[in-house]
Short mmCIF file of C-alpha atoms in Angstrom, two decimals:
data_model
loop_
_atom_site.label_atom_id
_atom_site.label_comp_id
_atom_site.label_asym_id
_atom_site.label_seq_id
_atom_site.Cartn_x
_atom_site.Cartn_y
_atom_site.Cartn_z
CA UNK A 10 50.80 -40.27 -46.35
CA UNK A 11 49.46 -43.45 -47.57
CA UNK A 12 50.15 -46.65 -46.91
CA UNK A 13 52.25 -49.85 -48.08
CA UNK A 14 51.44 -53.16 -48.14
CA UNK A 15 54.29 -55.34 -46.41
CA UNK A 16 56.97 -56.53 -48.58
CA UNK A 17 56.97 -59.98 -50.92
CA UNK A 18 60.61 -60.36 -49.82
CA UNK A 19 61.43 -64.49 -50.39
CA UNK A 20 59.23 -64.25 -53.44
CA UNK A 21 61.14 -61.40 -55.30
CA UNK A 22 64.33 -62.62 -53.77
CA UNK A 23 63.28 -65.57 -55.47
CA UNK A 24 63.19 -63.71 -59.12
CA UNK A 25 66.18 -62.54 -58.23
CA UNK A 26 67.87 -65.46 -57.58
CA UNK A 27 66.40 -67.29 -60.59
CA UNK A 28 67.73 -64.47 -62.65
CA UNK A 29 71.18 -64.73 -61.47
CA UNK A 30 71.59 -68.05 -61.91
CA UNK A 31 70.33 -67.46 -65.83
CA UNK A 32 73.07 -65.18 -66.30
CA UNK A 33 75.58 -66.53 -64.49
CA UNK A 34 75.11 -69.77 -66.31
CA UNK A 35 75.09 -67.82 -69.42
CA UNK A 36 77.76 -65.60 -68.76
CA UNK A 37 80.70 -67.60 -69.99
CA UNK A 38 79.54 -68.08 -73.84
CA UNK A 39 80.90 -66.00 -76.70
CA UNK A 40 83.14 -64.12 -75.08
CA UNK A 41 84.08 -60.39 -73.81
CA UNK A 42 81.94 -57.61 -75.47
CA UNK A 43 84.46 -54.60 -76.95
CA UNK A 44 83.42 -52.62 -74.04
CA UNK A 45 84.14 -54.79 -71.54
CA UNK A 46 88.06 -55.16 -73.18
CA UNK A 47 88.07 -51.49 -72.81
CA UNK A 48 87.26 -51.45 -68.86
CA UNK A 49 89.45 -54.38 -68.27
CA UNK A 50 92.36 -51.98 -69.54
CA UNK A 51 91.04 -48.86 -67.81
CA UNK A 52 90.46 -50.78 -64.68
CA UNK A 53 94.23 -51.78 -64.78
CA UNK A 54 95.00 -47.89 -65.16
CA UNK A 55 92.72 -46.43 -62.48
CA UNK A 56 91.85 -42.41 -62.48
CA UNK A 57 89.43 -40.22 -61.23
CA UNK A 58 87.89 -40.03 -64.89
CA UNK A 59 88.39 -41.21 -68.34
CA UNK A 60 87.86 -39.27 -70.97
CA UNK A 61 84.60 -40.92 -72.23
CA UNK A 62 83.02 -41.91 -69.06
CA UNK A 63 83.57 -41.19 -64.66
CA UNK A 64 85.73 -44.01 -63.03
CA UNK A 65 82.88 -46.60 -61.21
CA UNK A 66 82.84 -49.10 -63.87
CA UNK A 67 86.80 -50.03 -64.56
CA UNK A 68 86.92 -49.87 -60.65
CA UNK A 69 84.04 -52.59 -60.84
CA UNK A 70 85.58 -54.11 -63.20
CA UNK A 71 88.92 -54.63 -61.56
CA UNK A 72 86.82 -55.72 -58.55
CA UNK A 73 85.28 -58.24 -59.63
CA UNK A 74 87.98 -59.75 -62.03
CA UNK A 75 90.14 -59.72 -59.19
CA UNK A 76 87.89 -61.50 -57.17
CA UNK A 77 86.49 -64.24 -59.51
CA UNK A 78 89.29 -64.27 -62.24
CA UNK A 79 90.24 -62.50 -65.46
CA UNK A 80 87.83 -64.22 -67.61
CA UNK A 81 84.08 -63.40 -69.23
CA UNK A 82 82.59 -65.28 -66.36
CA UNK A 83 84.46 -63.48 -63.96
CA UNK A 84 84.39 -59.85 -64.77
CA UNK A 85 80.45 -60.29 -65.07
CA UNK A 86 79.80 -61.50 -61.42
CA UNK A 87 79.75 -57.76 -60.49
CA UNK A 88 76.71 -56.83 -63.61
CA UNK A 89 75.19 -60.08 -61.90
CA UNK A 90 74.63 -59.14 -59.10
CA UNK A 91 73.90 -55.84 -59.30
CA UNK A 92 71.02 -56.89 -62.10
CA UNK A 93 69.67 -59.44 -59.19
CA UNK A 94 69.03 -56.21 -57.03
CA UNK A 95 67.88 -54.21 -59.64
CA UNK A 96 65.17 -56.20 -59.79
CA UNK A 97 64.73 -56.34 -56.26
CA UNK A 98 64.35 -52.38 -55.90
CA UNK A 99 62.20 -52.84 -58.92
CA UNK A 100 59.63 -54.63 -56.96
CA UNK A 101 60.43 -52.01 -53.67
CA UNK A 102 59.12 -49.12 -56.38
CA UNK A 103 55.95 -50.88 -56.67
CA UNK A 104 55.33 -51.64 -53.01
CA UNK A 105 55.53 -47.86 -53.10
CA UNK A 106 52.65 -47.27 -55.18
CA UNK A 107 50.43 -49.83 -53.25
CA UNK A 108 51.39 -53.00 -54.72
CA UNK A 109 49.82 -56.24 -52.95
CA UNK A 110 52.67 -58.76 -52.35
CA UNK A 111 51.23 -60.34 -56.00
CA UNK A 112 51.99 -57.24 -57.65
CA UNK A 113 55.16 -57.03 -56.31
CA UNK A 114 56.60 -60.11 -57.72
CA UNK A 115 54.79 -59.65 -61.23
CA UNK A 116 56.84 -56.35 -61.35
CA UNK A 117 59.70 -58.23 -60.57
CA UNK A 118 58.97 -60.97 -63.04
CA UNK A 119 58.66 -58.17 -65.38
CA UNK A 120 62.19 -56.61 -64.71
CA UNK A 121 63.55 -60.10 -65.14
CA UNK A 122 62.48 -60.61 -68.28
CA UNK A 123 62.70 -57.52 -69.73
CA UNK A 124 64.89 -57.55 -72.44
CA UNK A 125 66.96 -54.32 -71.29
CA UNK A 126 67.94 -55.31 -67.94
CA UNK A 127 68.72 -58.61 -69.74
CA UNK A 128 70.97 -57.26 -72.00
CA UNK A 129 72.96 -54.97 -69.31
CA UNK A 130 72.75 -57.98 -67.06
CA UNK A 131 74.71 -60.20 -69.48
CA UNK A 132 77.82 -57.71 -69.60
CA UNK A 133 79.50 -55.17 -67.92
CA UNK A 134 78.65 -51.91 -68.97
CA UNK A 135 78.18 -48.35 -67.78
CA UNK A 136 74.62 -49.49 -68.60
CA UNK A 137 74.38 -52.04 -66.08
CA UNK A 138 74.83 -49.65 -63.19
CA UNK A 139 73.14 -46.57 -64.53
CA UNK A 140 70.12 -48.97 -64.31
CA UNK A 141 70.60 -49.76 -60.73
CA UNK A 142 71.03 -46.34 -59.67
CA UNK A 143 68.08 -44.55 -61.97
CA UNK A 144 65.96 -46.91 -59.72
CA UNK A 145 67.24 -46.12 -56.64
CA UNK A 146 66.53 -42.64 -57.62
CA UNK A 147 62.92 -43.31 -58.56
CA UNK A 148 62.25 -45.65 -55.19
CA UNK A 149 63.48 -42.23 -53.44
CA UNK A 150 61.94 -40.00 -55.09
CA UNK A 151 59.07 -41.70 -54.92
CA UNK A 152 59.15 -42.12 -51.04
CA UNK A 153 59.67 -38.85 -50.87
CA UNK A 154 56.91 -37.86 -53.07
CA UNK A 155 54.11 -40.65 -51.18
CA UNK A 156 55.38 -39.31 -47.42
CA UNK A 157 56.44 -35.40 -48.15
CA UNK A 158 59.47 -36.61 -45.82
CA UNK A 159 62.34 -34.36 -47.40
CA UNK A 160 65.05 -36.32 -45.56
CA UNK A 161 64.87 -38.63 -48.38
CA UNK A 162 66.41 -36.25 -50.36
CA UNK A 163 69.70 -37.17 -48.88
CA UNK A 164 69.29 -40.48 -50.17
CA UNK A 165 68.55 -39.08 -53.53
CA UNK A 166 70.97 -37.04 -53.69
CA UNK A 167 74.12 -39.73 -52.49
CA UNK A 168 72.53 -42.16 -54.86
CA UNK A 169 73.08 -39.53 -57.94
CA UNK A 170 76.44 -38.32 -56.61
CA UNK A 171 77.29 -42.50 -57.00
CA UNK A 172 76.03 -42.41 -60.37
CA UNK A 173 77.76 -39.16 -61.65
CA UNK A 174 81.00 -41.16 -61.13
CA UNK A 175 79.91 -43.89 -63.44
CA UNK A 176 77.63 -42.06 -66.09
CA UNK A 177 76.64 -38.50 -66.55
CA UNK A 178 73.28 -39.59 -67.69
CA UNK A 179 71.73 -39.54 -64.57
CA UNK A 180 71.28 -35.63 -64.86
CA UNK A 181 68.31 -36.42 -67.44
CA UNK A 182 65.72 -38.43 -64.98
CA UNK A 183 66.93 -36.19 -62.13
CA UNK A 184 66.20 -33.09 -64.74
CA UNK A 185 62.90 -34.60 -65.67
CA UNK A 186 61.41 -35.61 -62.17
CA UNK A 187 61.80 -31.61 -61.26
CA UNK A 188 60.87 -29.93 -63.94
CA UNK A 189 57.75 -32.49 -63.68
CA UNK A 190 57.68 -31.53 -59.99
CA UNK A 191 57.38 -27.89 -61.23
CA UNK A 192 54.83 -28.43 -63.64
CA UNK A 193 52.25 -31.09 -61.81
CA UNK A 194 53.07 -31.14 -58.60
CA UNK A 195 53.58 -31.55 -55.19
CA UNK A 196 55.81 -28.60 -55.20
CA UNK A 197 55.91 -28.67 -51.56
CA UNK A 198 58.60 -31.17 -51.46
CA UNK A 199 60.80 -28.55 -53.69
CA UNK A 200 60.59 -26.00 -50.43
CA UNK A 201 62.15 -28.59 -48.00
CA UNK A 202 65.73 -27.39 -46.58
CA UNK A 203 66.74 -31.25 -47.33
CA UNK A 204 66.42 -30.53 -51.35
CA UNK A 205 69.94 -27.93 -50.80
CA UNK A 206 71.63 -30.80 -48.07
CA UNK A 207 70.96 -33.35 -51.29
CA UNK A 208 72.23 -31.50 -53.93
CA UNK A 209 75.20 -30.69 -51.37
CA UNK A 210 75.96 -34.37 -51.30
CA UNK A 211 75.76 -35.22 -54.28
CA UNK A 212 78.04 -32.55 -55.55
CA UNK A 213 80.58 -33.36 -52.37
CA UNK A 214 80.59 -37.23 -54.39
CA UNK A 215 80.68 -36.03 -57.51
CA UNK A 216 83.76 -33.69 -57.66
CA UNK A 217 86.61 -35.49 -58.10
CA UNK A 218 85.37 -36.58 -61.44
CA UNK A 219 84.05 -33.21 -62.36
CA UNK A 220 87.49 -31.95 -61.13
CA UNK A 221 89.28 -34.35 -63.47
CA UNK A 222 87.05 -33.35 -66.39
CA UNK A 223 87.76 -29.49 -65.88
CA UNK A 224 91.20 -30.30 -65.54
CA UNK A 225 91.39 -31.94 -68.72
CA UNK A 226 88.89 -29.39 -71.05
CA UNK A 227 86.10 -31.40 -70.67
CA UNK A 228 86.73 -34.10 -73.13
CA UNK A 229 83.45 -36.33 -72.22
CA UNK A 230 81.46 -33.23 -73.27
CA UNK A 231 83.61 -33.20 -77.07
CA UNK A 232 83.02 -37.40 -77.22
CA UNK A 233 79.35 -37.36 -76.25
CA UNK A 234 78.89 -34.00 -79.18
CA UNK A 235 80.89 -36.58 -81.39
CA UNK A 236 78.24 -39.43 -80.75
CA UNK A 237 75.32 -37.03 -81.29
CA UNK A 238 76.65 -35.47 -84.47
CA UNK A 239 77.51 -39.58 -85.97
CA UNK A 240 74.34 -40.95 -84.19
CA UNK A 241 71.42 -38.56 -83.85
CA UNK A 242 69.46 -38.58 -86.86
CA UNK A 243 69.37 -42.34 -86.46
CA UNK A 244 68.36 -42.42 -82.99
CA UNK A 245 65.94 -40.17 -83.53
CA UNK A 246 64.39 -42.13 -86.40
CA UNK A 247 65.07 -45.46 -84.19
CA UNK A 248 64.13 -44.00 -80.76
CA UNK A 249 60.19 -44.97 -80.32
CA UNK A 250 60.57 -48.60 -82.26
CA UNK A 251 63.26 -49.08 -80.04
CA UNK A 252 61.37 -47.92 -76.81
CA UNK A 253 59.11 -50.76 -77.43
CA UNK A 254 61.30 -53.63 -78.76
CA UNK A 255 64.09 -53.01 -76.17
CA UNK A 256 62.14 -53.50 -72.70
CA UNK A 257 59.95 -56.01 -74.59
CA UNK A 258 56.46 -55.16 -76.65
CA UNK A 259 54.94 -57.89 -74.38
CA UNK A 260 55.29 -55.56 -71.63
CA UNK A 261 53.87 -52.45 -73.13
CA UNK A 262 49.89 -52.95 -71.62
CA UNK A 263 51.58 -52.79 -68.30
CA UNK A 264 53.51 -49.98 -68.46
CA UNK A 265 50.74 -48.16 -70.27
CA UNK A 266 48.50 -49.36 -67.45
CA UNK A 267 51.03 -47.95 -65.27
CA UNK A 268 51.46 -44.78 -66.58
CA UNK A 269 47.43 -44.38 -66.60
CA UNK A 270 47.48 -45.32 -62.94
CA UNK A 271 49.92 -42.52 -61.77
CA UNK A 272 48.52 -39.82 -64.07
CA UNK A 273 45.07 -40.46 -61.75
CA UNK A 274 47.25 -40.36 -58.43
CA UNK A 275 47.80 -36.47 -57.59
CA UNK A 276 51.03 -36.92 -55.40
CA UNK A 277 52.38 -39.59 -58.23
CA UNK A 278 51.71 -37.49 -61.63
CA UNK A 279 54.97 -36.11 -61.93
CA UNK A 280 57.03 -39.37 -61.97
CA UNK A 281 54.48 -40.08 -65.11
CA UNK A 282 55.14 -36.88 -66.50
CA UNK A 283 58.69 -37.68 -66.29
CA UNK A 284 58.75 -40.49 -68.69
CA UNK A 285 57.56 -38.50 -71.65
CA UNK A 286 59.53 -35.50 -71.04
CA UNK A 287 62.69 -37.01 -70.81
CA UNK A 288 61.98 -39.13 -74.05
CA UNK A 289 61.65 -34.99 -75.79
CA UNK A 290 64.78 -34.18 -73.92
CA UNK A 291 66.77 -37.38 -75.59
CA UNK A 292 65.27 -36.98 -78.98
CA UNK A 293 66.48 -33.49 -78.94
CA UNK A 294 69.73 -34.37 -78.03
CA UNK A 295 69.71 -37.44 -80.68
CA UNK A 296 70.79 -39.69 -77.91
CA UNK A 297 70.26 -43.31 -77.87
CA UNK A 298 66.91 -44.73 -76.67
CA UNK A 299 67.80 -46.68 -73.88
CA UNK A 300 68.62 -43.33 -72.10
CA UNK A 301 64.50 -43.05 -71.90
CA UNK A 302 64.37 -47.07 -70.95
CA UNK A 303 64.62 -46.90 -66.96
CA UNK A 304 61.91 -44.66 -66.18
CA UNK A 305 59.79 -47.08 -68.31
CA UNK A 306 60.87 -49.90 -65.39
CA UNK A 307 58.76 -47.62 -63.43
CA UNK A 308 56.00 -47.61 -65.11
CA UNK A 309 55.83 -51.35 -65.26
CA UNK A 310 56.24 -50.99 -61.72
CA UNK A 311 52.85 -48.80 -61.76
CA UNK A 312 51.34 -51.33 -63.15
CA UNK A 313 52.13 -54.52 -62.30
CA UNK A 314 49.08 -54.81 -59.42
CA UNK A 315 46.48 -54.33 -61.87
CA UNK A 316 48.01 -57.09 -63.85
CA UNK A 317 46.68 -59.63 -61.36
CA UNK A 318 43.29 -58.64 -62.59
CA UNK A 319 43.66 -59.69 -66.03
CA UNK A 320 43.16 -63.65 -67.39
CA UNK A 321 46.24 -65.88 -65.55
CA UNK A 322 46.33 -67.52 -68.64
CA UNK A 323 46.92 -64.70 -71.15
CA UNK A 324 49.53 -62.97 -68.58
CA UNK A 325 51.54 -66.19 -68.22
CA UNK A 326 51.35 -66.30 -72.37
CA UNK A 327 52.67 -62.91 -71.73
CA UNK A 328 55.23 -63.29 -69.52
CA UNK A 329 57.15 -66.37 -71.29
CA UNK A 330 56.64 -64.69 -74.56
CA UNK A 331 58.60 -61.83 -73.27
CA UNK A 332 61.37 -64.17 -71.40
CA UNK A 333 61.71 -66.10 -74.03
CA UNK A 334 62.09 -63.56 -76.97
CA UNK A 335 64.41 -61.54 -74.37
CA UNK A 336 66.79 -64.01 -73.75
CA UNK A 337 66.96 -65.03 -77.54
CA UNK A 338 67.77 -61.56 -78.54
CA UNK A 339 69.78 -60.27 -75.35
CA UNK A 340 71.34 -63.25 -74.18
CA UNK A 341 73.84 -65.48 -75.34
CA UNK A 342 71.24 -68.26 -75.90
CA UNK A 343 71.83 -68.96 -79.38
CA UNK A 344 74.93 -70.70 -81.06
CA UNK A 345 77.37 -68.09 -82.46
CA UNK A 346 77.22 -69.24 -85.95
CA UNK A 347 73.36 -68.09 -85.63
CA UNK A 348 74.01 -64.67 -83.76
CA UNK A 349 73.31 -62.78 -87.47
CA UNK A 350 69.71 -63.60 -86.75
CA UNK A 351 69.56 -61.46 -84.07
CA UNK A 352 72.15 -58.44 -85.14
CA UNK A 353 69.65 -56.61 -86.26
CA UNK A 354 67.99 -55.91 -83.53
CA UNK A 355 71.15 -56.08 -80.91
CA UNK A 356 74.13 -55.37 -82.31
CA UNK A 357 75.75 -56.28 -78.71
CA UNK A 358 75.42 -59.48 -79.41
CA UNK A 359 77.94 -60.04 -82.05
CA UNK A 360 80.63 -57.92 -80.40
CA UNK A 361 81.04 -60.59 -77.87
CA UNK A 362 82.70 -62.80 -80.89
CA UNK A 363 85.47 -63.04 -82.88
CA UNK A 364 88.16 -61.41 -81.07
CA UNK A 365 90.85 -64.40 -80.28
CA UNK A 366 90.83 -65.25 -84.00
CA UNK A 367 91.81 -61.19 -84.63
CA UNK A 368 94.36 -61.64 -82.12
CA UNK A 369 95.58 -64.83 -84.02
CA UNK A 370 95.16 -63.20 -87.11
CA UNK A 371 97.09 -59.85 -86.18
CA UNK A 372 99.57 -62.48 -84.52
CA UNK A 373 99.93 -64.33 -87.67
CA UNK A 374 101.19 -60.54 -89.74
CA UNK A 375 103.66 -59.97 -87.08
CA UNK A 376 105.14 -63.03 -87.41
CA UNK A 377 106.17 -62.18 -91.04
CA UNK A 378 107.87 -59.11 -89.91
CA UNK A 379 111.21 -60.00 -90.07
CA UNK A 380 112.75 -60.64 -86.81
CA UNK A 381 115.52 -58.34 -86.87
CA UNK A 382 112.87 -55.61 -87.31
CA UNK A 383 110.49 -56.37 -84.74
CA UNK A 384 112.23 -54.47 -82.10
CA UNK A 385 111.53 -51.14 -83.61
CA UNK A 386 107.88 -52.11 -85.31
CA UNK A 387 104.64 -51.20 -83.71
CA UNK A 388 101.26 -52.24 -83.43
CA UNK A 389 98.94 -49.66 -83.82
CA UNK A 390 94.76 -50.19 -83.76
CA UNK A 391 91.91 -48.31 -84.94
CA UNK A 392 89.65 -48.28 -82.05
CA UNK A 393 89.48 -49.39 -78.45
CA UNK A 394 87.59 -52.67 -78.58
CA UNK A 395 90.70 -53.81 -81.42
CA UNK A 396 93.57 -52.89 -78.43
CA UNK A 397 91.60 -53.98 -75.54
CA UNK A 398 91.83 -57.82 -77.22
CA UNK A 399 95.68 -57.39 -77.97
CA UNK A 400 96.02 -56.34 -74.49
CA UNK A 401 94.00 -59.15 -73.56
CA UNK A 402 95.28 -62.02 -75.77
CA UNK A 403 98.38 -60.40 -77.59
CA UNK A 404 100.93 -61.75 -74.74
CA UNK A 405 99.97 -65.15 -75.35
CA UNK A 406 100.67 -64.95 -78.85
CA UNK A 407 104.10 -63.35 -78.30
CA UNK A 408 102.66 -59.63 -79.27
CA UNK A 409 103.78 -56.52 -78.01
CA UNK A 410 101.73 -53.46 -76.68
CA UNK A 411 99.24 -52.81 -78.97
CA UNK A 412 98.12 -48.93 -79.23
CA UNK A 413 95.28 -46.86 -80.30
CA UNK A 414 94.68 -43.03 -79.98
CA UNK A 415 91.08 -44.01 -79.49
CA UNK A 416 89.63 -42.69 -76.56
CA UNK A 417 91.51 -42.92 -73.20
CA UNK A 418 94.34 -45.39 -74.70
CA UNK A 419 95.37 -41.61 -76.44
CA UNK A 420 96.55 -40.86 -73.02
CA UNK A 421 98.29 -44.39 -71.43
CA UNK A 422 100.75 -44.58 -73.34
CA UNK A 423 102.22 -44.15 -76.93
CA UNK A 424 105.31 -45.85 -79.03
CA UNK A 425 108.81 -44.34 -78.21
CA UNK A 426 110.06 -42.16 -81.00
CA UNK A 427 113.09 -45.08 -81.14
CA UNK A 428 110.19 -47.22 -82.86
CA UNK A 429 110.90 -46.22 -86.28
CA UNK A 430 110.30 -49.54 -87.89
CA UNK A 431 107.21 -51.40 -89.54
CA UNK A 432 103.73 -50.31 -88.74
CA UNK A 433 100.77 -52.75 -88.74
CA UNK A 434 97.44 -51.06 -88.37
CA UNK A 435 94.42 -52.73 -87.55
CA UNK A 436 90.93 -50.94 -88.35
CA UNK A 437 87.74 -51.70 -89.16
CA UNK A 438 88.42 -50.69 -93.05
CA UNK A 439 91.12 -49.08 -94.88
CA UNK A 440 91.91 -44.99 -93.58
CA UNK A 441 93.38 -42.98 -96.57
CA UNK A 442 93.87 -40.10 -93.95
CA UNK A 443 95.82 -42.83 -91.67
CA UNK A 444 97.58 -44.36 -93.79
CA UNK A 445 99.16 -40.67 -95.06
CA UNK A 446 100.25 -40.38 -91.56
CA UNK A 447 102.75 -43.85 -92.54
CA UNK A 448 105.00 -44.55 -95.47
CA UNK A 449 104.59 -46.99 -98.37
CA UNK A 450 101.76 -48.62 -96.57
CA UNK A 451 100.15 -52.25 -97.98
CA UNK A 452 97.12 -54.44 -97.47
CA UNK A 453 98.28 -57.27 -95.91
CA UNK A 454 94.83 -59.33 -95.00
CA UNK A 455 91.64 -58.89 -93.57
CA UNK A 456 89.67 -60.08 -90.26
CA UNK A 457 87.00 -63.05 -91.47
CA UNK A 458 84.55 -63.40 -88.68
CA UNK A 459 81.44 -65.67 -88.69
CA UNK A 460 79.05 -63.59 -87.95
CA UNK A 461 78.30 -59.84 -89.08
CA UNK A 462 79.42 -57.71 -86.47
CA UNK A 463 81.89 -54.65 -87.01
CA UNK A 464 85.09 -56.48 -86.53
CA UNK A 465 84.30 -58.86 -89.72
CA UNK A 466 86.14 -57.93 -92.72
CA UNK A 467 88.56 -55.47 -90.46
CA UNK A 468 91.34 -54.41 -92.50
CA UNK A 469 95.24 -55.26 -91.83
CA UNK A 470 97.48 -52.62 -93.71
CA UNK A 471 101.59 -52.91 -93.30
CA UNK A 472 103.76 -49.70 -93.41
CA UNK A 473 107.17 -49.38 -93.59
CA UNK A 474 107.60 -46.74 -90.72
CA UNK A 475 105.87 -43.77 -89.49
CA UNK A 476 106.11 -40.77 -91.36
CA UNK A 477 107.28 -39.02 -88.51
CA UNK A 478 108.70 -39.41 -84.89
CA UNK A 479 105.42 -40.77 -82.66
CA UNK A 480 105.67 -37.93 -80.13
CA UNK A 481 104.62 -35.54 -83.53
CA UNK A 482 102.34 -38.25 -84.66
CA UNK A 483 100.22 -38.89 -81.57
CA UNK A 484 98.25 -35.48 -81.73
CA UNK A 485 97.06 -36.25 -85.20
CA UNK A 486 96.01 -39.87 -84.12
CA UNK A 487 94.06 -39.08 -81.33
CA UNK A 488 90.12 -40.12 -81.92
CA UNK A 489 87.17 -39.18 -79.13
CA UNK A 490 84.67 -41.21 -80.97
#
């Protein structure tokens, strides 16, 4: 076993803090992000799972807009905080691998700024809590690795029984820390009796999602095959520039001192190994590249001690480059009318704007539906992020229920068959294969954002009535991604 050095705990609270109050002060500009409209609604219909995604986040989001009110500021409180002690278990992870106190808080300095926890930070997202818990893993695993005490595979496994109700991802650094286990070593830890008791409990947590998604076919398994198939060869093409712009290129001679540092450490090769297998396993897959982004935390971790050997001045050149360009591109720092200059790299930011004036402008096409037929007509939307903001601002602009077959809003609810009247759809462009689902349908406007994100330009198309009773229809609507 070897030893730690005691813990830099007001220091990295400290970062912690300081973070917090960045985001927090940030947190009410621009405005929800598509996903979070999307939990808001899910967290108002809670279930044991969803069809894209385990229950943890709506719940979290219900929590905390409950607690701190229905508004961007409020529903973000909960991704606050729990970015505030991802950093703080950040800095834990290097105490593990013999960080002085100094090292300690330049790994948490480095979390901080990081552009990815940044950017799950800002918003709610299954993101946001995936990160926490990969981490939690790693400081476990890593215990357990630097002591050979299997007990804390109890912890490791309640931790990923936790995450498996908010994302399923957490199978791929669990996957890659064994079969790195298996390959460098210590494989002593793999004979401990705790390894079954862990896996035990984190089944036991697990199953009443996994119960839900057997009981409904599986359908996260058909959405995430969806997102490969539309997605992969993209990501794969994207995956390593990403690696390296997302966490911040500022921060690539630590993690690459890092990485160096455990390869030399017998009992700590296999959480190095980890990192680049699980980067194969995700390109294979064509999944995004953030899935690989948490085990590189780690790595910065690794080495963050030898960064107090290096020139103070070039490191704090370093470290408020990376800050800086991580708040500009993740954060809401920027005006919206400049958020196109950063698009490009972070799409996220631009899907935090624009939806009130789609609410107004879908408000301002009902209105010309003649009064007398309003009772029968229907609102119908092309995607979850469009009916999470009539759900959010229709009622204020005297609109009905707005519905979607997108994702889980397939199965909330759907238009009575006595709704036989005018249809307006709202989608991202004109649907020839929608549309023949409707009669006599007609472009009626268009969404005109400010800045470039997929909601600019949206289409609004009029029909005179569904082409058959909804209860037929619905099937045919349904979307998974």
């Amino acid at each position: 076993m070897t030893a730690t050095r005691p813990f830099a705990a007001a220091p990295v609270s400290a970062v912690a803090g300081v973070l917090a109050v960045v985001l927090t002060a940030l947190s009410g500009r621009y405005g929800y992000h598509r996903d979070e409209l999307y939990f808001i609604v899910a967290g108002q219909k809670l279930d044991w799972g969803y069809v894209d995604q385990p229950p943890l986040t709506p719940l979290l989001a219900r929590v905390s807009t409950t607690l701190f009110g229905d508004t961007p500021m409020g529903l973000r409180v909960v991704s606050t905080l729990t970015s505030a002690v991802t950093v703080i278990v950040v800095a834990l992870i290097a105490r593990e691998f013999g960080s002085s106190r100094g090292g300690q808080v330049v790994a948490a300095v480095c979390a901080a700024a990081s552009g990815f926890l940044l950017g799950v930070g800002h918003m709610v997202s299954t993101a946001t809590f995936d990160l926490l818990a990969w981490m939690l893993i790693c400081l476990f695993a890593v215990k357990l690795l630097r002591t050979g005490d299997g007990r804390w595979w109890l912890a490791l496994g309640l931790t990923a029984g936790i995450a498996l109700q908010n994302k399923y991802l957490v199978v791929l650094p669990v996957g890659a820390l064994l079969l790195a286990l298996l390959i460098a070593g210590p494989r002593s830890v793999l004979r401990s009796r705790w390894l079954l008791a862990g896996v035990a409990v984190a089944g036991i947590v697990a199953l009443p999602n996994v119960l839900w998604q057997f009981q409904h076919d599986w359908p996260q398994l058909t959405v995430a095959g969806g997102i490969s198939e539309d997605d992969g060869v993209e990501n794969r093409i994207m995956f390593v520039p990403l690696q390296l712009l997302q966490l911040s290129p500022f921060l690539i001679p630590v993690w690459v001192v890092g990485f160096r540092r455990l390869w030399r450490t017998p009992w700590a090769r296999s959480v190095a190994l980890a990192y680049p297998m699980l980067c194969v396993v995700v390109l294979v897959v064509g999944g995004k590249s953030y899935y690989a982004l948490p085990l590189l935390l780690v790595l910065v971790a690794a080495g963050a001690d030898r960064v107090l050997t290096w020139p103070r001045s070039l490191v704090a050149v370093g470290l408020a480059l990376t800050a800086v360009t991580s708040a500009v591109f993740t954060l809401p720092a920027l005006p919206a009318s400049a958020v196109d200059f950063v698009i490009p790299v972070n799409k996220e930011q631009g899907e935090q704007i624009g939806w009130p004036a789609l609410a107004a402008a879908v408000a301002d096409q009902w209105n010309r539906i003649p009064p007398e037929q309003r009772s029968s007509a229907t609102i119908f939307t092309g995607n979850y992020g469009e009916a999470g903001a009539l759900r959010r601002y229709g009622p204020d602009l005297g609109l009905p229920t707005a519905y979607s077959g997108h994702m889980s809003f397939a199965d909330w609810e759907r238009p009575q068959d006595t709704q036989t009247g005018p249809v307006l759809l709202v989608g991202i462009e004109r649907s020839p294969a929608l549309e023949a689902q409707f009669r006599n349908c007609t472009a009626v406007g268009r969404i005109d954002n400010f800045v470039d994100n997929d909601e600019d330009g949206a289409a609004l198309v009029r029909c005179d009535s569904p082409a058959e009773p909804w209860s037929a229809l619905w099937p045919k609507l349904r979307r998974y991604y």
